Short mmCIF file of C-alpha atoms in Angstrom, two decimals:
data_model
loop_
_atom_site.label_atom_id
_atom_site.label_comp_id
_atom_site.label_asym_id
_atom_site.label_seq_id
_atom_site.Cartn_x
_atom_site.Cartn_y
_atom_site.Cartn_z
CA UNK A 13 31.35 -23.83 -80.16
CA UNK A 14 33.23 -25.89 -83.06
CA UNK A 15 35.65 -25.22 -86.12
CA UNK A 16 34.38 -26.92 -89.02
CA UNK A 17 37.43 -29.59 -90.36
CA UNK A 18 39.41 -29.84 -93.37
CA UNK A 19 40.55 -33.23 -93.17
CA UNK A 20 42.66 -35.15 -95.83
CA UNK A 21 40.20 -37.28 -98.26
CA UNK A 22 41.73 -40.66 -99.19
CA UNK A 23 41.44 -41.70 -103.19
CA UNK A 24 43.01 -43.71 -105.45
CA UNK A 25 45.63 -43.89 -108.36
CA UNK A 26 46.53 -47.03 -110.88
CA UNK A 27 48.74 -46.93 -112.99
CA UNK A 28 47.38 -49.66 -115.68
CA UNK A 29 50.67 -50.72 -117.94
CA UNK A 30 49.69 -52.47 -120.98
CA UNK A 31 52.75 -53.47 -122.80
CA UNK A 32 54.62 -50.41 -121.96
CA UNK A 33 52.04 -47.97 -122.76
CA UNK A 34 50.56 -46.55 -120.04
CA UNK A 35 46.89 -45.83 -119.47
CA UNK A 36 45.81 -42.13 -118.82
CA UNK A 37 41.62 -40.24 -118.62
CA UNK A 38 42.33 -36.33 -119.91
CA UNK A 39 39.02 -35.01 -116.72
CA UNK A 40 36.26 -33.67 -117.58
CA UNK A 41 35.26 -31.84 -114.82
CA UNK A 42 35.64 -29.48 -112.89
CA UNK A 43 39.07 -28.44 -111.03
CA UNK A 44 41.14 -30.32 -113.22
CA UNK A 45 38.64 -30.13 -116.46
CA UNK A 46 41.00 -31.09 -119.80
CA UNK A 47 44.49 -32.46 -117.78
CA UNK A 48 45.50 -35.39 -118.54
CA UNK A 49 45.64 -37.59 -115.26
CA UNK A 50 46.29 -41.28 -113.92
CA UNK A 51 42.79 -43.26 -113.13
CA UNK A 52 41.42 -42.38 -110.08
CA UNK A 53 39.60 -41.58 -107.07
CA UNK A 54 37.64 -41.53 -103.44
CA UNK A 55 38.31 -44.93 -101.84
CA UNK A 56 34.71 -45.65 -100.54
CA UNK A 57 33.15 -45.59 -96.89
CA UNK A 58 33.77 -49.96 -96.17
CA UNK A 59 36.00 -50.64 -99.59
CA UNK A 60 38.92 -51.09 -99.01
CA UNK A 61 41.76 -49.63 -101.00
CA UNK A 62 42.74 -52.28 -103.36
CA UNK A 63 39.67 -52.80 -104.76
CA UNK A 64 38.69 -48.71 -104.91
CA UNK A 65 41.55 -49.16 -107.54
CA UNK A 66 39.81 -51.96 -109.65
CA UNK A 67 36.86 -50.21 -109.37
CA UNK A 68 37.48 -46.28 -110.49
CA UNK A 69 39.79 -47.92 -113.58
CA UNK A 70 36.65 -49.76 -114.55
CA UNK A 71 34.37 -46.48 -114.28
CA UNK A 72 36.62 -44.25 -115.62
CA UNK A 73 37.94 -45.36 -117.83
CA UNK A 74 35.67 -49.57 -119.26
CA UNK A 75 39.24 -51.26 -118.31
CA UNK A 76 40.04 -54.56 -116.30
CA UNK A 77 43.88 -54.99 -114.96
CA UNK A 78 46.09 -57.29 -112.45
CA UNK A 79 46.61 -55.48 -108.75
CA UNK A 80 50.52 -56.49 -109.49
CA UNK A 81 51.45 -53.79 -106.42
CA UNK A 82 51.02 -50.59 -104.11
CA UNK A 83 53.49 -48.04 -105.89
CA UNK A 84 53.65 -45.13 -103.64
CA UNK A 85 51.02 -42.70 -101.77
CA UNK A 86 52.16 -39.18 -102.48
CA UNK A 87 49.79 -35.41 -100.36
CA UNK A 88 49.07 -33.91 -103.02
CA UNK A 89 48.15 -30.45 -101.30
CA UNK A 90 46.33 -27.85 -103.99
CA UNK A 91 46.44 -24.49 -104.56
CA UNK A 92 45.07 -21.93 -106.45
CA UNK A 93 47.55 -19.25 -106.97
CA UNK A 94 50.87 -21.16 -106.10
CA UNK A 95 52.47 -22.81 -102.25
CA UNK A 96 51.60 -19.08 -100.17
CA UNK A 97 47.65 -20.14 -100.82
CA UNK A 98 46.06 -21.39 -98.42
CA UNK A 99 45.64 -25.54 -99.76
CA UNK A 100 41.47 -25.71 -101.14
CA UNK A 101 42.39 -29.52 -101.48
CA UNK A 102 44.39 -32.23 -100.09
CA UNK A 103 44.12 -35.37 -101.51
CA UNK A 104 46.06 -39.08 -99.52
CA UNK A 105 47.20 -40.57 -103.02
CA UNK A 106 47.52 -44.39 -102.98
CA UNK A 107 49.29 -44.73 -105.87
CA UNK A 108 48.68 -48.68 -107.67
CA UNK A 109 50.38 -50.46 -110.41
CA UNK A 110 48.33 -52.87 -112.57
CA UNK A 111 49.47 -55.21 -115.96
CA UNK A 112 46.24 -54.66 -118.41
CA UNK A 113 43.60 -57.39 -118.61
CA UNK A 114 41.00 -56.44 -121.15
CA UNK A 115 38.72 -54.09 -122.32
CA UNK A 116 38.49 -50.92 -124.64
CA UNK A 117 39.82 -47.46 -123.47
CA UNK A 118 36.12 -45.43 -122.75
CA UNK A 119 35.67 -42.53 -121.00
CA UNK A 120 33.03 -43.06 -117.74
CA UNK A 121 32.37 -41.51 -114.68
CA UNK A 122 33.46 -38.23 -114.80
CA UNK A 123 36.50 -38.77 -117.75
CA UNK A 124 35.94 -37.25 -120.79
CA UNK A 125 38.32 -38.97 -122.70
CA UNK A 126 40.52 -42.30 -122.36
CA UNK A 127 43.79 -43.77 -123.93
CA UNK A 128 46.85 -45.39 -123.78
CA UNK A 129 50.18 -43.18 -124.29
CA UNK A 130 53.44 -44.69 -125.36
CA UNK A 131 56.13 -43.21 -123.48
CA UNK A 132 57.26 -40.85 -125.40
CA UNK A 133 53.99 -38.51 -125.94
CA UNK A 134 54.00 -38.51 -121.92
CA UNK A 135 56.26 -35.64 -121.90
CA UNK A 136 53.67 -33.54 -123.60
CA UNK A 137 51.11 -33.58 -121.89
CA UNK A 138 51.77 -31.50 -118.77
CA UNK A 139 51.55 -34.41 -116.00
CA UNK A 140 52.42 -32.46 -112.42
CA UNK A 141 55.62 -34.32 -112.17
CA UNK A 142 53.87 -36.78 -109.05
CA UNK A 143 52.75 -38.56 -111.69
CA UNK A 144 55.83 -38.96 -114.05
CA UNK A 145 57.78 -40.48 -111.12
CA UNK A 146 54.95 -43.02 -110.82
CA UNK A 147 54.45 -44.21 -113.72
CA UNK A 148 58.04 -44.58 -114.01
CA UNK A 149 57.88 -47.09 -110.51
CA UNK A 150 55.14 -48.86 -111.80
CA UNK A 151 56.96 -50.28 -115.17
CA UNK A 152 59.98 -51.08 -112.80
CA UNK A 153 57.40 -53.17 -110.96
CA UNK A 154 55.52 -54.78 -113.41
CA UNK A 155 59.06 -56.01 -115.48
#
């Protein structure tokens, strides 16, 4: 008898910077509905990670960007009731820094809203601490 086995999902995130402003999306579907996050999503079969980053950015925001480099790889192990509960999801997030090259933010795909935020606005959004760390690392990389 074989047992179903959960495996981590490979996904990308993009810190798209226009000057010092960062492009974020408000998720339009569960489980993270109404939360602000970096544009991104699953890597498709046969797709290179950097290509997935550009594709997801375009699909979710309508914007184009030049990839500046790999920031970090982050594990997002998600549970409903805290750290002791069994996880319902595990994403391996490959995060890229990017320089905005064109397009105005327009929500698409599973995003409800897309817009650029100034650094001072980020603290009010309730972003995951890893997201804030990744944004700062991207700013340092593109300077």
